[in-house]
Amino acid sequence: MLQMNEVFETNRMIHEMNLDVRTITMGISLLDCVGKDVEETCEKIYTKITESAKDLVSTGDEIAAEYGVPVINKRISVTPIALVGNSVCKCPDDFVKIAETLDRAADTVGVNFIGGYSALVCKGMTPADEYLIRSIPKALATTGKVCSSVNVGSTRTGINMDAVKLIGEMIKETAELTKENDCLGCAKFVVFTNAPDDNPFMAGAFHGVTEADKIINVGVSGPGVVKRAIEAVRGESFEVLCETIKKTAFKVTRVGQLVAQEASRRLGVPFGIIDLSLAPTPAVGDSVGEILEEIGLEYAGAPGTTAALALLNDQVKKGGVMASSYVGGLSGAFIPVSEDQRMIDAVNAGALTLEKLEAMTCVCSVGLDMIAIPGDTKATTISGIIADEMALGMINQKTTAVRIIPVIGKGVGETVEFGGLLGYAPIMPVNQFSCDAFINRGGRIPAPIHSFKN
């Protein structure tokens, strides 16, 4: 049983160190919303979302006021829409109608984002999967709150390279359609391998088909808390450093557990998981890059960065699993460039490159996140970057992802402003050597030998 004194213990973390509950996300199954045509399906989707989540925002606000814990975002995730629209969507524009319905429902209930405009194609694509992927540029250009993801690989199945090629082309098209808004549409799309069914964080949240009809997942974030804690052990041994991070992660997770249980009780929806992710914001003092520097690096990207990040990620997970029996989602350290001021500074200083970020993703929670690249980067090059990151996840049996933004009209040395939690980003250079022949082969990269465990 969680006690109020556990919240009081973290008051200083909340008020001085940017501790917050980043999101309460309600997962909603839409499998029972399939109608005889697209119009009926959209009507059922709108009705179920607005009825299920009508009290989500007000409940989050009430909990925040009562316990003094900031709840920054209230979000919804839904069943991957490629599955919902499989029998009724006969072209990409049919899926866009569903995207617009999701956006309208999100506006009605007042949430920040709605995720699940997604397809799961790690072994192959149905016609509906391909229609949805091809619809993503228009869907993200015509909606404000819809987030999209595609899972193109897994350790068990390998990597669907046909989907990887198509997604490179789709990202370029999304950038073109949203270029008047600094290609913001690309910031609402992520491509995964080994995507989890219970991730509360956007843009990759969707409600997995193994989940209950409705579920409450909570994402907690506290880079500032961890950074402040390890300041007190500067110069101490790795054993002391690890214990400090682990104990701090335990306390942060307990706050999330309390908020999750309260939200579940008040909404009458089962509690799913706590995602303990060190998700930074552009605010000073809320940075994973600052943690890495406090561990002993001049900048993120310096020699030792991957080891420091591995240590951080592991201790965060160890502290989290001691605090809650239901830790899930991604859980660990995020390294989005645009959302972390010290990561931006590291890029500008020349300490952090795309290749070094890729190496760091082997040991962190997700992957290449919120990376801005020149707008004239070829679609095949984008697909190659995605393929590399998907391979890391497939071989290492972990979730990896890519959220990359080719910024039309801008090149290396310039910056792009996204605003809010998305921050701003320097345009990073990309390897200019061609991978066209590799991407154009088509087919599927097989699963690795260690996938055969039965």
Coordinates of C-alpha atoms in Angstrom, one line a residue:
M1 CA 0.0 0.0 0.0
L2 CA 1.4 3.4 -1.0
Q3 CA 1.3 6.1 1.7
M4 CA 1.1 9.8 1.5
N5 CA 4.4 10.2 3.3
E6 CA 6.0 8.7 0.2
V7 CA 4.7 11.6 -1.8
F8 CA 5.8 14.1 0.8
E9 CA 9.3 12.6 0.6
T10 CA 9.4 13.6 -3.1
N11 CA 8.0 17.1 -2.8
R12 CA 11.4 18.6 -3.2
M13 CA 11.9 16.5 -6.3
I14 CA 8.7 17.9 -7.8
H15 CA 9.3 21.6 -6.9
E16 CA 13.0 21.8 -7.4
M17 CA 14.0 19.1 -9.8
N18 CA 11.3 18.9 -12.5
L19 CA 9.9 15.6 -11.4
D20 CA 6.6 15.0 -13.1
V21 CA 4.2 12.3 -14.3
R22 CA 4.8 12.9 -18.0
T23 CA 1.6 11.2 -19.1
I24 CA -1.5 9.2 -18.1
T25 CA -2.4 7.3 -21.2
M26 CA -5.7 5.4 -21.6
G27 CA -5.5 2.5 -23.9
I28 CA -8.8 1.7 -25.7
S29 CA -9.5 -1.3 -27.9
L30 CA -11.3 -0.5 -31.1
L31 CA -11.7 -4.1 -32.3
D32 CA -15.4 -4.0 -31.6
C33 CA -15.9 -0.8 -33.6
V34 CA -15.7 -2.3 -37.1
G35 CA -18.9 -1.5 -39.0
K36 CA -20.2 -2.4 -42.5
D37 CA -18.3 0.5 -44.1
V38 CA -15.9 3.3 -43.2
E39 CA -18.5 5.8 -42.2
E40 CA -20.1 3.4 -39.7
T41 CA -16.7 2.4 -38.4
C42 CA -15.8 6.0 -37.8
E43 CA -19.0 6.7 -36.0
K44 CA -18.4 3.7 -33.7
I45 CA -14.8 4.8 -33.1
Y46 CA -15.8 8.3 -32.2
T47 CA -18.5 7.1 -29.8
K48 CA -16.3 4.6 -28.0
I49 CA -13.4 7.0 -27.5
T50 CA -15.5 9.9 -26.3
E51 CA -17.5 7.7 -23.9
S52 CA -14.5 5.8 -22.6
A53 CA -12.2 8.9 -22.1
K54 CA -14.7 11.6 -21.2
D55 CA -13.3 11.9 -17.6
L56 CA -9.6 11.3 -18.4
V57 CA -8.4 14.9 -18.5
S58 CA -10.4 16.0 -15.4
T59 CA -9.3 13.0 -13.4
G60 CA -5.6 13.7 -14.2
D61 CA -6.1 17.3 -13.2
E62 CA -7.8 16.3 -9.9
I63 CA -5.0 13.9 -9.0
A64 CA -2.4 16.5 -9.8
A65 CA -4.1 19.1 -7.6
E66 CA -4.7 16.7 -4.7
Y67 CA -1.3 15.1 -4.5
G68 CA 0.8 18.0 -5.8
V69 CA 2.3 15.9 -8.6
P70 CA 2.3 17.6 -12.0
V71 CA 0.6 15.4 -14.6
I72 CA 1.8 17.0 -17.8
N73 CA -0.1 15.1 -20.5
K74 CA -3.3 13.1 -20.8
R75 CA -3.3 10.8 -23.9
I76 CA -5.1 8.0 -25.6
S77 CA -3.8 5.0 -27.4
V78 CA -5.9 2.8 -29.6
T79 CA -5.8 -0.6 -31.4
P80 CA -3.5 -0.4 -34.5
I81 CA -5.8 1.2 -37.0
A82 CA -4.6 -1.1 -39.8
L83 CA -6.3 -3.9 -38.0
V84 CA -9.5 -1.9 -37.3
G85 CA -9.8 -0.8 -40.9
N86 CA -8.7 -4.0 -42.5
S87 CA -12.1 -5.0 -43.9
V88 CA -13.6 -1.6 -44.6
C89 CA -10.7 0.6 -45.9
K90 CA -10.2 0.0 -49.6
C91 CA -7.7 2.9 -50.3
P92 CA -5.4 5.2 -48.4
D93 CA -8.1 8.0 -48.2
D94 CA -10.4 5.6 -46.3
F95 CA -7.8 5.5 -43.6
V96 CA -7.4 9.2 -43.6
K97 CA -11.1 9.4 -42.7
I98 CA -10.4 7.3 -39.6
A99 CA -7.4 9.6 -38.7
E100 CA -9.7 12.6 -38.9
T101 CA -12.2 10.8 -36.7
L102 CA -9.5 10.1 -34.1
D103 CA -8.4 13.7 -34.2
R104 CA -12.0 14.9 -33.6
A105 CA -12.5 12.5 -30.7
A106 CA -9.2 13.7 -29.1
D107 CA -10.4 17.3 -29.4
T108 CA -13.7 16.4 -27.8
V109 CA -12.2 14.8 -24.7
G110 CA -9.4 17.3 -24.5
V111 CA -6.3 15.0 -24.6
N112 CA -2.9 16.2 -25.9
F113 CA -2.4 13.3 -28.3
I114 CA -3.9 10.1 -29.6
G115 CA -1.7 7.3 -30.8
G116 CA -2.3 4.1 -32.6
Y117 CA -2.6 5.2 -36.2
S118 CA -0.3 2.2 -36.7
A119 CA 0.5 -1.0 -38.6
L120 CA 2.4 -4.1 -37.5
V121 CA 4.2 -5.4 -40.6
C122 CA 7.3 -7.1 -39.3
K123 CA 6.8 -10.1 -41.5
G124 CA 4.7 -8.8 -44.3
M125 CA 2.0 -6.3 -45.3
T126 CA -1.6 -6.9 -46.0
P127 CA -3.3 -4.5 -48.5
A128 CA -4.8 -2.6 -45.5
D129 CA -1.3 -2.3 -43.9
E130 CA 0.1 -0.8 -47.1
Y131 CA -2.9 1.5 -47.5
L132 CA -2.4 2.8 -44.0
I133 CA 1.3 3.4 -44.5
R134 CA 0.7 5.3 -47.7
S135 CA -2.0 7.4 -46.0
I136 CA 0.3 8.5 -43.2
P137 CA 1.6 11.7 -44.9
K138 CA -1.9 13.0 -45.6
A139 CA -3.2 11.9 -42.2
L140 CA -0.5 13.7 -40.3
A141 CA -0.8 16.8 -42.4
T142 CA -4.6 17.1 -41.9
T143 CA -4.7 16.3 -38.2
G144 CA -3.3 17.9 -35.1
K145 CA -3.2 15.3 -32.4
V146 CA -2.9 12.0 -34.2
C147 CA 0.4 10.1 -33.8
S148 CA 1.5 7.2 -36.0
S149 CA 3.9 4.3 -35.8
V150 CA 4.8 1.2 -37.8
N151 CA 6.5 -1.9 -36.4
V152 CA 8.7 -3.2 -39.2
G153 CA 10.8 -5.9 -37.4
S154 CA 11.3 -8.1 -34.5
T155 CA 13.8 -10.6 -33.1
R156 CA 11.4 -13.4 -34.0
T157 CA 10.6 -12.4 -37.5
G158 CA 13.4 -10.4 -38.9
I159 CA 13.0 -7.0 -40.7
N160 CA 10.5 -6.3 -43.5
M161 CA 12.7 -4.4 -45.9
D162 CA 9.8 -3.7 -48.3
A163 CA 8.2 -1.7 -45.5
V164 CA 11.4 0.0 -44.6
K165 CA 11.8 1.2 -48.2
L166 CA 8.2 2.4 -48.3
I167 CA 8.6 4.2 -45.0
G168 CA 11.6 6.1 -46.2
E169 CA 9.5 7.4 -49.1
M170 CA 6.6 8.2 -46.8
I171 CA 8.8 10.2 -44.4
K172 CA 9.9 12.4 -47.3
E173 CA 6.3 12.9 -48.4
T174 CA 5.2 13.8 -44.9
A175 CA 8.0 16.4 -44.7
E176 CA 6.8 17.9 -48.0
L177 CA 3.2 18.1 -46.9
T178 CA 4.1 19.7 -43.6
K179 CA 7.0 21.9 -44.7
E180 CA 5.1 25.1 -43.9
N181 CA 5.2 24.0 -40.3
D182 CA 8.8 23.0 -40.2
C183 CA 8.0 19.4 -41.3
L184 CA 6.3 18.8 -38.0
G185 CA 4.3 15.8 -39.3
C186 CA 7.5 13.7 -39.2
A187 CA 7.8 14.4 -35.4
K188 CA 4.5 12.6 -35.0
F189 CA 5.7 9.4 -36.6
V190 CA 8.0 6.7 -35.4
V191 CA 9.2 3.3 -36.9
F192 CA 9.9 0.4 -34.5
T193 CA 11.3 -3.0 -34.2
N194 CA 10.1 -5.1 -31.2
A195 CA 7.5 -2.4 -30.4
P196 CA 5.9 -3.0 -27.0
D197 CA 2.1 -3.3 -26.7
D198 CA 1.8 -1.1 -23.6
N199 CA 4.0 2.0 -24.3
P200 CA 2.3 5.2 -23.0
F201 CA 4.7 7.6 -24.8
M202 CA 4.1 9.3 -28.1
A203 CA 4.6 9.0 -31.0
G204 CA 4.8 5.2 -30.6
A205 CA 1.9 4.5 -28.3
F206 CA -0.7 1.9 -29.5
H207 CA -3.1 -0.4 -27.6
G208 CA -1.9 -3.9 -28.2
V209 CA -4.3 -6.7 -29.1
T210 CA -3.2 -8.7 -26.0
E211 CA -4.5 -5.9 -23.7
A212 CA -7.9 -5.5 -22.0
D213 CA -10.7 -3.5 -23.5
K214 CA -9.4 -0.4 -21.6
I215 CA -6.3 0.1 -19.6
I216 CA -4.4 2.9 -17.8
N217 CA -0.7 3.2 -18.4
V218 CA 1.4 5.9 -16.7
G219 CA 4.8 7.3 -17.9
V220 CA 7.0 9.0 -15.2
S221 CA 10.0 11.1 -15.9
G222 CA 12.7 12.5 -13.7
P223 CA 16.1 13.4 -15.3
G224 CA 16.4 16.4 -13.1
V225 CA 15.9 14.3 -9.9
V226 CA 18.6 11.8 -11.0
K227 CA 21.0 14.5 -11.9
R228 CA 20.6 16.3 -8.5
A229 CA 21.0 13.0 -6.6
I230 CA 24.3 12.1 -8.3
E231 CA 25.7 15.6 -7.7
A232 CA 26.0 14.5 -4.1
V233 CA 28.2 11.6 -5.0
R234 CA 30.5 13.4 -7.4
G235 CA 33.9 11.6 -7.5
E236 CA 32.6 8.5 -5.7
S237 CA 33.1 5.0 -7.0
F238 CA 30.8 3.4 -9.6
E239 CA 29.2 1.2 -6.9
V240 CA 28.1 4.4 -5.0
L241 CA 26.9 6.0 -8.2
C242 CA 24.8 3.0 -9.2
E243 CA 23.2 2.7 -5.8
T244 CA 22.3 6.4 -5.8
I245 CA 20.6 6.1 -9.2
K246 CA 18.8 3.0 -8.3
K247 CA 17.4 4.4 -5.1
T248 CA 16.3 7.6 -6.8
A249 CA 14.6 5.6 -9.6
F250 CA 12.7 3.7 -6.9
K251 CA 11.3 6.9 -5.3
V252 CA 10.3 8.3 -8.7
T253 CA 8.5 5.1 -9.6
R254 CA 6.6 5.0 -6.4
V255 CA 5.1 8.4 -7.2
G256 CA 4.0 7.1 -10.6
Q257 CA 2.6 4.0 -9.0
L258 CA 0.4 6.2 -6.7
V259 CA -0.9 8.3 -9.6
A260 CA -1.5 5.2 -11.7
Q261 CA -3.5 3.5 -9.0
E262 CA -5.5 6.6 -8.3
A263 CA -6.3 7.1 -11.9
S264 CA -7.3 3.5 -12.3
R265 CA -9.6 3.6 -9.3
R266 CA -11.3 6.9 -10.2
L267 CA -11.8 6.0 -13.8
G268 CA -12.9 2.4 -13.2
V269 CA -10.3 1.2 -15.7
P270 CA -7.7 -1.5 -14.9
F271 CA -4.1 -0.4 -14.2
G272 CA -1.6 -1.6 -16.7
I273 CA 2.0 -0.5 -16.3
I274 CA 4.4 2.2 -15.1
D275 CA 6.8 3.3 -17.8
L276 CA 9.8 4.7 -15.9
S277 CA 11.6 6.6 -18.7
L278 CA 14.0 9.4 -18.2
A279 CA 12.3 11.6 -20.8
P280 CA 13.9 15.0 -21.0
T281 CA 12.4 18.4 -21.9
P282 CA 14.0 21.5 -23.3
A283 CA 14.0 23.0 -19.8
V284 CA 17.3 23.5 -18.1
G285 CA 17.8 20.9 -15.4
D286 CA 15.6 18.3 -17.1
S287 CA 18.2 16.7 -19.3
V288 CA 19.7 13.2 -19.8
G289 CA 22.7 14.9 -21.4
E290 CA 23.3 16.7 -18.0
I291 CA 23.2 13.4 -16.2
L292 CA 25.9 12.0 -18.5
E293 CA 28.0 15.1 -17.9
E294 CA 27.6 14.7 -14.1
I295 CA 28.7 11.1 -14.4
G296 CA 32.0 12.4 -15.7
L297 CA 31.8 13.4 -19.4
E298 CA 32.6 16.8 -20.9
Y299 CA 29.7 16.3 -23.4
A300 CA 27.4 13.5 -24.4
G301 CA 29.3 11.9 -27.2
A302 CA 32.7 11.9 -25.5
P303 CA 34.6 8.6 -25.1
G304 CA 32.8 6.6 -22.4
T305 CA 29.3 7.9 -23.3
T306 CA 27.9 4.5 -24.3
A307 CA 29.2 2.9 -21.0
A308 CA 27.8 5.8 -19.0
L309 CA 24.4 5.5 -20.7
A310 CA 24.4 1.7 -20.2
L311 CA 25.0 2.2 -16.5
L312 CA 22.3 4.8 -16.2
N313 CA 19.7 2.7 -18.1
D314 CA 20.4 -0.4 -16.1
Q315 CA 20.2 1.3 -12.7
V316 CA 17.0 3.1 -13.6
K317 CA 15.4 -0.2 -14.5
K318 CA 16.6 -2.0 -11.4
G319 CA 15.2 0.8 -9.1
G320 CA 11.9 0.8 -11.0
V321 CA 11.2 -2.9 -10.8
M322 CA 11.8 -2.9 -7.1
A323 CA 9.2 -0.1 -6.8
S324 CA 6.4 -1.6 -8.9
S325 CA 5.5 -5.1 -10.0
Y326 CA 4.1 -3.7 -13.2
V327 CA 7.0 -1.8 -14.9
G328 CA 6.6 -2.0 -18.7
G329 CA 6.5 0.1 -21.9
L330 CA 10.0 1.3 -22.7
S331 CA 11.4 2.2 -19.2
G332 CA 14.9 3.7 -19.2
A333 CA 16.7 6.7 -20.7
F334 CA 15.5 8.5 -23.8
I335 CA 18.0 10.5 -25.9
P336 CA 15.9 12.7 -28.2
V337 CA 18.1 15.5 -29.6
S338 CA 15.6 18.2 -30.0
E339 CA 14.0 17.7 -26.5
D340 CA 17.2 17.8 -24.5
Q341 CA 19.2 21.1 -24.3
R342 CA 22.5 19.5 -23.4
M343 CA 22.2 17.0 -26.3
I344 CA 21.7 19.9 -28.6
D345 CA 24.7 21.6 -27.1
A346 CA 26.8 18.4 -27.7
V347 CA 25.7 18.3 -31.3
N348 CA 26.6 22.0 -31.8
A349 CA 30.0 21.4 -30.1
G350 CA 30.8 18.6 -32.5
A351 CA 30.9 16.0 -29.7
L352 CA 27.8 14.1 -30.8
T353 CA 27.2 12.7 -34.3
L354 CA 24.5 10.6 -35.9
E355 CA 26.9 7.6 -35.8
K356 CA 27.6 8.0 -32.0
L357 CA 23.9 8.4 -31.3
E358 CA 23.4 5.1 -33.1
A359 CA 25.9 3.4 -30.9
M360 CA 24.2 4.8 -27.8
T361 CA 20.9 3.4 -28.9
C362 CA 22.3 -0.1 -28.3
V363 CA 22.0 0.5 -24.6
C364 CA 19.2 3.0 -24.1
S365 CA 15.4 2.7 -24.2
V366 CA 14.5 3.6 -27.7
G367 CA 16.6 4.8 -30.6
L368 CA 17.3 7.7 -32.9
D369 CA 14.7 10.1 -31.6
M370 CA 13.8 13.6 -32.9
I371 CA 16.8 13.8 -35.3
A372 CA 16.6 16.6 -37.8
I373 CA 18.5 16.1 -41.0
P374 CA 18.9 18.0 -44.3
G375 CA 15.7 18.2 -46.3
D376 CA 17.4 17.0 -49.5
T377 CA 18.4 13.7 -47.9
K378 CA 17.3 10.8 -50.2
A379 CA 14.5 8.5 -49.2
T380 CA 16.8 5.5 -49.6
T381 CA 19.3 7.1 -47.2
I382 CA 16.5 7.5 -44.6
S383 CA 15.5 3.9 -45.2
G384 CA 19.1 2.9 -44.7
I385 CA 19.3 4.7 -41.3
I386 CA 16.1 3.0 -40.3
A387 CA 17.4 -0.4 -41.4
D388 CA 20.5 0.0 -39.3
E389 CA 18.5 0.9 -36.2
M390 CA 16.1 -1.9 -36.7
A391 CA 19.0 -4.3 -37.0
L392 CA 20.3 -3.2 -33.6
G393 CA 16.9 -4.0 -32.0
M394 CA 16.5 -7.3 -33.8
I395 CA 19.9 -8.7 -32.9
N396 CA 20.0 -7.3 -29.3
Q397 CA 16.4 -8.4 -28.6
K398 CA 15.3 -4.9 -27.6
T399 CA 13.0 -2.2 -28.7
T400 CA 14.6 0.3 -31.1
A401 CA 13.0 3.1 -33.0
V402 CA 13.6 6.0 -35.4
R403 CA 11.9 9.4 -35.4
I404 CA 13.7 11.4 -38.0
I405 CA 12.8 14.7 -39.6
P406 CA 14.1 15.7 -43.0
V407 CA 13.6 19.5 -42.8
I408 CA 12.7 20.8 -46.3
G409 CA 14.7 23.8 -47.3
K410 CA 17.3 23.6 -44.5
G411 CA 20.8 22.1 -44.3
V412 CA 23.6 21.3 -41.9
G413 CA 24.3 24.2 -39.6
E414 CA 20.8 25.5 -39.5
T415 CA 18.2 24.8 -36.8
V416 CA 14.5 24.0 -36.8
E417 CA 12.0 25.1 -34.1
F418 CA 9.2 22.7 -33.1
G419 CA 8.0 24.4 -29.9
G420 CA 6.7 23.0 -26.7
L421 CA 8.1 19.8 -25.4
L422 CA 9.5 19.0 -28.9
G423 CA 11.9 21.9 -28.5
Y424 CA 14.3 22.8 -31.4
A425 CA 17.1 20.9 -33.2
P426 CA 20.3 21.5 -35.1
I427 CA 20.3 19.9 -38.6
M428 CA 22.7 17.0 -38.3
P429 CA 24.9 15.8 -41.2
V430 CA 24.1 12.5 -42.8
N431 CA 26.6 10.1 -44.5
Q432 CA 26.3 10.9 -48.2
F433 CA 27.4 7.5 -49.6
S434 CA 24.7 5.6 -51.4
C435 CA 22.8 2.6 -50.1
D436 CA 20.3 2.5 -53.0
A437 CA 21.1 -1.0 -54.3
F438 CA 20.8 -2.4 -50.7
I439 CA 17.4 -0.8 -50.0
N440 CA 16.1 -1.7 -53.5
R441 CA 16.7 -5.4 -53.1
G442 CA 13.3 -5.9 -51.4
G443 CA 12.1 -8.8 -49.3
R444 CA 12.9 -9.5 -45.7
I445 CA 16.1 -9.8 -43.6
P446 CA 15.7 -13.1 -41.8
A447 CA 15.4 -13.5 -38.0
P448 CA 18.8 -14.1 -36.3
I449 CA 19.8 -17.5 -35.2
H450 CA 19.2 -16.8 -31.5
S451 CA 15.5 -16.2 -32.2
F452 CA 14.9 -20.0 -32.3
K453 CA 14.4 -20.7 -28.6
N454 CA 11.5 -23.2 -28.6

